[in-house]
mmCIF file of C-alpha atoms in Angstrom:
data_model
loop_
_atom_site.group_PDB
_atom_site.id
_atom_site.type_symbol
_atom_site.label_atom_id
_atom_site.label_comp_id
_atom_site.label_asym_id
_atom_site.label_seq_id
_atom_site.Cartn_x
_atom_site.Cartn_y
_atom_site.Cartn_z
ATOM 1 C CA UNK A 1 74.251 107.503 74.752
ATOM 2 C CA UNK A 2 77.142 109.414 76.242
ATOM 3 C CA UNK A 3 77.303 112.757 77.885
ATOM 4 C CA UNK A 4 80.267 114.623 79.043
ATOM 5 C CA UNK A 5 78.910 116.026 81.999
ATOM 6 C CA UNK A 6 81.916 117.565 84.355
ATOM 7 C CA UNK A 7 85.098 117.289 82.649
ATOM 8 C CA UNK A 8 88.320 118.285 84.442
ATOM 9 C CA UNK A 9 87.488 119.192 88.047
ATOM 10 C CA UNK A 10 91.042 119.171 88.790
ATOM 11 C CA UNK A 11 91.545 122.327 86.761
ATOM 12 C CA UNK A 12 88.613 124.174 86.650
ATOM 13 C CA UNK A 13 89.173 127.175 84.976
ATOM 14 C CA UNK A 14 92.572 126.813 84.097
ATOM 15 C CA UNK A 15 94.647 124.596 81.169
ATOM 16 C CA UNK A 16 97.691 122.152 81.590
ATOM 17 C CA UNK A 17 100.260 122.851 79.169
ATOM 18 C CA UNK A 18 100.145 120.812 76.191
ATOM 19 C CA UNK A 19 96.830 119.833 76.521
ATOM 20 C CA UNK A 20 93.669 121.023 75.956
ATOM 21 C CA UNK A 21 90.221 120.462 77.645
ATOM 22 C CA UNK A 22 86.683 121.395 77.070
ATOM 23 C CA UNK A 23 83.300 121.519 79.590
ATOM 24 C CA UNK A 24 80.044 120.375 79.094
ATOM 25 C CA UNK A 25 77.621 120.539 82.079
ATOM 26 C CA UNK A 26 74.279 118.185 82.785
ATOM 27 C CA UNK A 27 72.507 117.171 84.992
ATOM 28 C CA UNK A 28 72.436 113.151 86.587
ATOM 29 C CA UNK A 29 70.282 110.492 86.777
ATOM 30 C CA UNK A 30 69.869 107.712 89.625
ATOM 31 C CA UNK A 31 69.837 104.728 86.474
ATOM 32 C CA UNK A 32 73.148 106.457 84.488
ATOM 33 C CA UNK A 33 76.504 105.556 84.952
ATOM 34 C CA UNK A 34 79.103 107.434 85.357
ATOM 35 C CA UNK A 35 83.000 106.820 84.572
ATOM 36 C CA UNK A 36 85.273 108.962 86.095
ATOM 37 C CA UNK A 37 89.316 109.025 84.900
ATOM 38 C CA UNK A 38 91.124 109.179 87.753
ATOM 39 C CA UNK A 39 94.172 108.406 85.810
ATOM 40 C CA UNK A 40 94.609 107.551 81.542
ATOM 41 C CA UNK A 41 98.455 107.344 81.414
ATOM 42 C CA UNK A 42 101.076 105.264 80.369
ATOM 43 C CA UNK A 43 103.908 103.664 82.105
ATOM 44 C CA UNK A 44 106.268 106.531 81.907
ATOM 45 C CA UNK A 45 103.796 109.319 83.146
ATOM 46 C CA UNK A 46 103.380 110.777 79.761
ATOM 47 C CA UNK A 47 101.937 114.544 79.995
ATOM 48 C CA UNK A 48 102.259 114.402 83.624
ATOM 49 C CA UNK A 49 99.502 112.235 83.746
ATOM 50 C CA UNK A 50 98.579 109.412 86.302
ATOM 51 C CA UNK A 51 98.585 105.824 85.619
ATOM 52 C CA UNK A 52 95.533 103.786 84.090
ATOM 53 C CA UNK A 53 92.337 103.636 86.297
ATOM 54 C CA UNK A 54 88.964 104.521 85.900
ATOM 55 C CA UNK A 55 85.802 104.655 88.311
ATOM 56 C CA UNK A 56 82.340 103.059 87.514
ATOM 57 C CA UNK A 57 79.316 103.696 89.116
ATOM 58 C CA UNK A 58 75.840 102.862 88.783
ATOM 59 C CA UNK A 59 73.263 101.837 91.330
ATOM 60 C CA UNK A 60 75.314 102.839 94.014
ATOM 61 C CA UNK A 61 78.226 99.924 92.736
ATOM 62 C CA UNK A 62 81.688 100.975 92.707
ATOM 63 C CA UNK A 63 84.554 99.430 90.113
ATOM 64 C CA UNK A 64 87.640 100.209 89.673
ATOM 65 C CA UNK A 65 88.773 99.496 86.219
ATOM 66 C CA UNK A 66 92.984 99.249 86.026
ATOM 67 C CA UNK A 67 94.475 100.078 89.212
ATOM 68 C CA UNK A 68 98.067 101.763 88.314
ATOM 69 C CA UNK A 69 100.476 102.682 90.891
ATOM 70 C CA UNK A 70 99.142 106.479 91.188
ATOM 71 C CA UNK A 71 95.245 105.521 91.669
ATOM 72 C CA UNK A 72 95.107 105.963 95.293
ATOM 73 C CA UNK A 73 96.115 109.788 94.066
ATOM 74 C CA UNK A 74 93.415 109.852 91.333
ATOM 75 C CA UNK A 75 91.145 108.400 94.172
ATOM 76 C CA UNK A 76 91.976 111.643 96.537
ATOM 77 C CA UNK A 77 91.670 114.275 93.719
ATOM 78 C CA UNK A 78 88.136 112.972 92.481
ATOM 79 C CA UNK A 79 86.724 112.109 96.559
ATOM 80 C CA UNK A 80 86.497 108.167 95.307
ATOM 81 C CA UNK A 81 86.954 106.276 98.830
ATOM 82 C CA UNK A 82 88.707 103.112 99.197
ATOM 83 C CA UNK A 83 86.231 102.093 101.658
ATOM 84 C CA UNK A 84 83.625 101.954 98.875
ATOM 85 C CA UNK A 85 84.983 100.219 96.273
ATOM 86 C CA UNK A 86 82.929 97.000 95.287
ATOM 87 C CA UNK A 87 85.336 95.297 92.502
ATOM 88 C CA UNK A 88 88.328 95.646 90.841
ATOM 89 C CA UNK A 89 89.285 94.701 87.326
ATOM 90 C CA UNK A 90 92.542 94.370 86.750
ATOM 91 C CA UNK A 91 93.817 94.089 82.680
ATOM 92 C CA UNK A 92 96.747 92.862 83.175
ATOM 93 C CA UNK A 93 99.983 92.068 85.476
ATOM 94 C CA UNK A 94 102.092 95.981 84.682
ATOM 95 C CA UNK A 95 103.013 98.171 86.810
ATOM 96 C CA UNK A 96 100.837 101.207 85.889
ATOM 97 C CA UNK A 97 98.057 98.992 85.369
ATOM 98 C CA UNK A 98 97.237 96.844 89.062
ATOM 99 C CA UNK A 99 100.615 98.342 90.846
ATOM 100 C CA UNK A 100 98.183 100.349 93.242
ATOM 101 C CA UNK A 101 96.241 97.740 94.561
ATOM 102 C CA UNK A 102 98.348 97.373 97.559
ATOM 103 C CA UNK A 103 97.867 101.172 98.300
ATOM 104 C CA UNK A 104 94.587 100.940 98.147
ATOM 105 C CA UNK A 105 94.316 97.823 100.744
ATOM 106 C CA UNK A 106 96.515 99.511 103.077
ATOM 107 C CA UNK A 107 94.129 102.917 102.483
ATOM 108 C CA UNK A 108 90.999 100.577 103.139
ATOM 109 C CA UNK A 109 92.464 99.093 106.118
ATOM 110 C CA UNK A 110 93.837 102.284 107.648
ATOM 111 C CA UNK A 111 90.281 103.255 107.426
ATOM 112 C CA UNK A 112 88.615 100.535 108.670
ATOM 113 C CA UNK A 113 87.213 98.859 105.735
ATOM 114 C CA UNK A 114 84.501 96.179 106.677
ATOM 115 C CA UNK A 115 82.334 94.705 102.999
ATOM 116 C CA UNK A 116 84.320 92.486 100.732
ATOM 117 C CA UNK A 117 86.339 93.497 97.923
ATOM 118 C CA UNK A 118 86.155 91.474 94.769
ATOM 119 C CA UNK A 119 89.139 91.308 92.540
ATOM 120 C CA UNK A 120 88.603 90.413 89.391
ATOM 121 C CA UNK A 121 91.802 89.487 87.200
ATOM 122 C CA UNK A 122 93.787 87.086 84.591
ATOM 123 C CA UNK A 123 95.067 83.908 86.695
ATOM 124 C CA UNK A 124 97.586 84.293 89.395
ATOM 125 C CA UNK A 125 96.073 87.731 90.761
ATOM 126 C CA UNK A 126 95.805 86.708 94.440
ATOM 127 C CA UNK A 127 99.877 85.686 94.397
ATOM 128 C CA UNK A 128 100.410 88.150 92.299
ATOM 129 C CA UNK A 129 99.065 91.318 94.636
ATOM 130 C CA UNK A 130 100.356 89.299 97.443
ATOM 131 C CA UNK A 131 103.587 89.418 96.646
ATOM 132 C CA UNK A 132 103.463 93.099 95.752
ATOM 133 C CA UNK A 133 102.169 94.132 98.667
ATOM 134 C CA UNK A 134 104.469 92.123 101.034
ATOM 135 C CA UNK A 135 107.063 93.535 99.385
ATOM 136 C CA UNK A 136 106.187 97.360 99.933
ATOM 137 C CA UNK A 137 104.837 96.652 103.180
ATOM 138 C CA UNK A 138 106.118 93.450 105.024
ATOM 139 C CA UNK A 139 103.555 91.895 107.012
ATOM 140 C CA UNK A 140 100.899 93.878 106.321
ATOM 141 C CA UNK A 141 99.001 91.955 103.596
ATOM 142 C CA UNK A 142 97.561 89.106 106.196
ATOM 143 C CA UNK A 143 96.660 91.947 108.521
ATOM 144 C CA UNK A 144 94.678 93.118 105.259
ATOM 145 C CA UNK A 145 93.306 89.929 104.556
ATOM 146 C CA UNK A 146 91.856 89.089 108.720
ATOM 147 C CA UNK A 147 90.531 92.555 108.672
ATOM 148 C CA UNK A 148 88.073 92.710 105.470
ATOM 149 C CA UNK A 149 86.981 89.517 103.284
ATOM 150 C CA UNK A 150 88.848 89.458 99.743
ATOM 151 C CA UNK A 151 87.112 87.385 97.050
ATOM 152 C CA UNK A 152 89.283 86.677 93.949
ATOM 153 C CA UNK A 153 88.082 85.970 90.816
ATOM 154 C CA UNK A 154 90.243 84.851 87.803
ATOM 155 C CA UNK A 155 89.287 85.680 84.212
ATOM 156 C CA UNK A 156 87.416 82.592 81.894
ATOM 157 C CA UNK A 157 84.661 82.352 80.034
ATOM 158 C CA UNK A 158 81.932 84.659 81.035
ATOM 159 C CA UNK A 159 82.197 86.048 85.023
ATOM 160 C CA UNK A 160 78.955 86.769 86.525
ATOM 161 C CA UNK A 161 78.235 88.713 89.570
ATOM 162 C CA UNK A 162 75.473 89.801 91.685
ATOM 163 C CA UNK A 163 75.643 93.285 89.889
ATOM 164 C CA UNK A 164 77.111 92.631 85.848
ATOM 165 C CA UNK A 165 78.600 90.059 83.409
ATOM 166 C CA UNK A 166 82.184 90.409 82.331
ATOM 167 C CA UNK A 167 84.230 88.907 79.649
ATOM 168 C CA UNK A 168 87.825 88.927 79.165
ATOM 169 C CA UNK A 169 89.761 88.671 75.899
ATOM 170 C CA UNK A 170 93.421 87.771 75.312
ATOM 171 C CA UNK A 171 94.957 90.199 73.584
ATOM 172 C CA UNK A 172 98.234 91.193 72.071
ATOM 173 C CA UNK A 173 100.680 92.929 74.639
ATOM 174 C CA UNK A 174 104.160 91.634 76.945
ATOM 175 C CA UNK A 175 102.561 88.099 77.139
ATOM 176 C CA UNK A 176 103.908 87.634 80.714
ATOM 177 C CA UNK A 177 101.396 90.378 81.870
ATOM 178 C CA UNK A 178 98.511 87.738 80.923
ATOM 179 C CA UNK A 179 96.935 90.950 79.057
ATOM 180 C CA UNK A 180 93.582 91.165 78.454
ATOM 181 C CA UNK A 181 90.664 93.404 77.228
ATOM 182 C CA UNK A 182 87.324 93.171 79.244
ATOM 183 C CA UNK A 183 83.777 93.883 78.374
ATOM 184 C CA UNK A 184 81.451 94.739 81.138
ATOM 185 C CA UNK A 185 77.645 94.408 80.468
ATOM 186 C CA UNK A 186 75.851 95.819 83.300
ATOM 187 C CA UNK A 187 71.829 96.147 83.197
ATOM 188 C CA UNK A 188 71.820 97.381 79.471
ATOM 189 C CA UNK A 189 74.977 99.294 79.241
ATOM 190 C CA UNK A 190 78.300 98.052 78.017
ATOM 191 C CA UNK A 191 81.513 99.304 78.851
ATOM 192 C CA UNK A 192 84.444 97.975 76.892
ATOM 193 C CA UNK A 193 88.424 98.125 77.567
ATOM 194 C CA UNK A 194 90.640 97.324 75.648
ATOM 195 C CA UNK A 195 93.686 97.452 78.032
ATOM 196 C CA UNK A 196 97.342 97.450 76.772
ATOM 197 C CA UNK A 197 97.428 95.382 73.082
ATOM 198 C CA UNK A 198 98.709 96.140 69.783
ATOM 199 C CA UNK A 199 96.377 96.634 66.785
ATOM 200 C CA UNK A 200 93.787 92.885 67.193
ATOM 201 C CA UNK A 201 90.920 91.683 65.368
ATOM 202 C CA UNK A 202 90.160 90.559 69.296
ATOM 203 C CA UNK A 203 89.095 94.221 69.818
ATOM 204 C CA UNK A 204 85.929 94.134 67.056
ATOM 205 C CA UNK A 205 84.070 91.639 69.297
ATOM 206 C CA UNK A 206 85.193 93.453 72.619
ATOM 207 C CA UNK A 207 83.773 96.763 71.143
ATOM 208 C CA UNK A 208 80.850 95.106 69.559
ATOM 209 C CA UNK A 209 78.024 97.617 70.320
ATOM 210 C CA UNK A 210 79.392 98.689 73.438
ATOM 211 C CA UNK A 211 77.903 102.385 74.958
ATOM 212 C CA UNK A 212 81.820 102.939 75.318
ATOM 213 C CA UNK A 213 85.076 101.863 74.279
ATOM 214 C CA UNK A 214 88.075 102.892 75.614
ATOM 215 C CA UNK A 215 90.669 102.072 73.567
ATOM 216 C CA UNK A 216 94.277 102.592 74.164
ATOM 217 C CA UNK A 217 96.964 104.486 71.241
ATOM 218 C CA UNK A 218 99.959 105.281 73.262
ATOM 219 C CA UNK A 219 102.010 105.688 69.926
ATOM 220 C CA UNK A 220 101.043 108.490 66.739
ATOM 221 C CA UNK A 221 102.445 106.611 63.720
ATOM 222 C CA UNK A 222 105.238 104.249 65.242
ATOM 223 C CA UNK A 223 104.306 100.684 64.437
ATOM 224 C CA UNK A 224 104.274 99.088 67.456
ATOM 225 C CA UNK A 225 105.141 96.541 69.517
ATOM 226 C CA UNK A 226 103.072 96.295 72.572
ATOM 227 C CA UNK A 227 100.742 99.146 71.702
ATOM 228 C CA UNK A 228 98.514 100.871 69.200
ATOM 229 C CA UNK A 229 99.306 103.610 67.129
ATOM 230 C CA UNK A 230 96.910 106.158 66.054
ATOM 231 C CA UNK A 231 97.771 105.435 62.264
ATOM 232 C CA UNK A 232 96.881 101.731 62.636
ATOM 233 C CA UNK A 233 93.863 102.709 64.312
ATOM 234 C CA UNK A 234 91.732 104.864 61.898
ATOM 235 C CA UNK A 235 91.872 102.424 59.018
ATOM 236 C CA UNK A 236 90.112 100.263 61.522
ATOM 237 C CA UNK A 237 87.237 102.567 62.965
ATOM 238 C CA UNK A 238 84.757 101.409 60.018
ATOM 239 C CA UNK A 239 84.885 98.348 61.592
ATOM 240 C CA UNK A 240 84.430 98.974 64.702
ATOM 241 C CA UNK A 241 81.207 99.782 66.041
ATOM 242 C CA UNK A 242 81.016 100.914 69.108
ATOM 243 C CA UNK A 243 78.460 103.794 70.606
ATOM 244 C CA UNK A 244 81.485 105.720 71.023
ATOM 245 C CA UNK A 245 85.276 105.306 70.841
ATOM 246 C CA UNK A 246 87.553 107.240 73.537
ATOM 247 C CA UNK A 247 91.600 106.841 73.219
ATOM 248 C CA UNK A 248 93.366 106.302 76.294
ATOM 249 C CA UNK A 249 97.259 105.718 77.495
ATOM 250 C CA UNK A 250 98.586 108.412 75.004
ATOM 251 C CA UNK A 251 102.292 108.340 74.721
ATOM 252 C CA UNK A 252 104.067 111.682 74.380
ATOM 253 C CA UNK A 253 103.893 111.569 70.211
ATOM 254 C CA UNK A 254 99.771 111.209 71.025
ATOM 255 C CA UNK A 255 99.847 114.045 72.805
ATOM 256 C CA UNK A 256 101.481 116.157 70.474
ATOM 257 C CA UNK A 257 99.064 115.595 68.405
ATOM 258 C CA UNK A 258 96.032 115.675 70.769
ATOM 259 C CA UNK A 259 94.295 118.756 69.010
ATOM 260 C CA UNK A 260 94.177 117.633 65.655
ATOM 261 C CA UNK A 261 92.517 113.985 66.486
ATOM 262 C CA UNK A 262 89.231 113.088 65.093
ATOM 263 C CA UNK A 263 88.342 110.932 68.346
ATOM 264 C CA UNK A 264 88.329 111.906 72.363
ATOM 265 C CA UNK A 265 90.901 111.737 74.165
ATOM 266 C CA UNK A 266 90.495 111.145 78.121
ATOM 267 C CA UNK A 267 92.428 113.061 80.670
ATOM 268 C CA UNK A 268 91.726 113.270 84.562
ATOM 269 C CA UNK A 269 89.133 113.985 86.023
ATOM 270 C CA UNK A 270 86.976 113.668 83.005
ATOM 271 C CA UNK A 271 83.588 112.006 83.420
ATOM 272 C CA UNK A 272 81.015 110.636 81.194
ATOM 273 C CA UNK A 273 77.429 109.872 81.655
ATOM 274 C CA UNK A 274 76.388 106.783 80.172
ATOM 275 C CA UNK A 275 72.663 106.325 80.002
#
């Protein structure tokens, strides 16, 4: 089941033009988790919103799911430390999707970061963020990687850690960005992603059942490429059946549209209890 529980600390009491928000208050629970949308954009900061990455935590286990280029701003506006931060999932190889990773290792280093970090990703994600990061800050990614242990995972077949199983899907988006749409099964709760695609059959097992699916529609009725419109998507919500459906990465045609939707659409700072 899902709860909106705190929705929109950032602007408590106020509205952002353009976009509206509601509030619904409850109260926590030790076994629940909680995802927190520290940013839901797309690549060219639609809305004024902050690139793709949400916060997962149950049991005292932190993910971050998409790491954009703005996250380490997300991270200061919800209190999310980078010090804390057990995993990362990373969708694919965009900038507004894993471009903040190196802020965050500098952020974790600066503050004298000591547990590993796993990074979870489609192949080439060590090269990948070390290349990125040497090139916004020369030198500094082996002074990263002596300070704080980094263990990389790559995506295939099913990955299992000490604390849930994830699988990752191929999907339908710039194919050199290895794109991919997780599922993350974690005691008995499923989260589902399905990070930047077009309109796939790949989704229906990705969303199978899941407590949540977050599904991106960055476009209102164009027809692609690279991403899903919402026209393509309602024909397909029969089909899917997830616990419930949330649309992320809204383009600006989404969000001129946002009040008339039929589904949720996420925004920062938005959290939702999933228990």
């Amino acid at each position: 089941m899902i709860n909106e529980i705190l929705l929109f600390s950032r602007y408590k009491g106020r509205k952002k033009a353009g976009i509206g928000y509601f509030c619904s208050i409850r109260k926590t629970n030790l076994i629940s988790m909680i995802l927190t949308v520290l940013g839901c954009g797309d690549a060219f900061a639609s809305g004024g919103q902050l690139n793709t990455c949400f916060h997962l935590q149950h049991n005292h286990v932190q993910v971050l799911l998409d790491c954009g280029a703005t996250s380490l701003v997300g991270m200061r506006r919800e209190g999310v430390l980078s010090t804390e931060i057990d995993y990362i999932i990373l969708t694919h190889f965009h900038g507004d999707h894993f471009g903040g990773v190196p802020f965050i290792l500098l952020d974790a280093l600066v503050n004298k970061r000591t547990k590993p970090l796993t990074i979870i990703s489609p192949p080439g994600g060590k090269q990948r963020i070390a290349q990125l990061t040497e090139c916004l800050y020369p030198g500094i990614f082996q002074q990263i990687a002596s300070t704080f242990f980094i263990i990389y995972k790559e995506f295939g077949g099913d990955i299992v850690t000490e604390h849930f199983t994830l699988i990752a899907t191929p999907v339908i988006h710039s194919p050199d960005s290895l794109p991919h749409a997780v599922r993350l099964q974690w005691d008995n709760k499923v989260v589902s992603f399905s990070g930047d695609t077009e309109w796939t059959d790949a989704l229906l097992p990705v969303s199978d059942k899941a407590d949540l699916f977050i599904c991106e529609c960055n476009y209102f009725d164009k027809e692609g490429p690279a991403h899903i419109s919402y026209h393509q998507l309602v024909p397909q919500l029969p089909r899917l059946n997830a616990h419930k459906i949330v649309l992320t990465h809204l383009g600006e045609s989404m969000l001129a549209q946002k009040s008339s939707l039929q589904l949720l659409c996420l925004a920062e700072g938005m959290k939702l209890e999933i228990n």
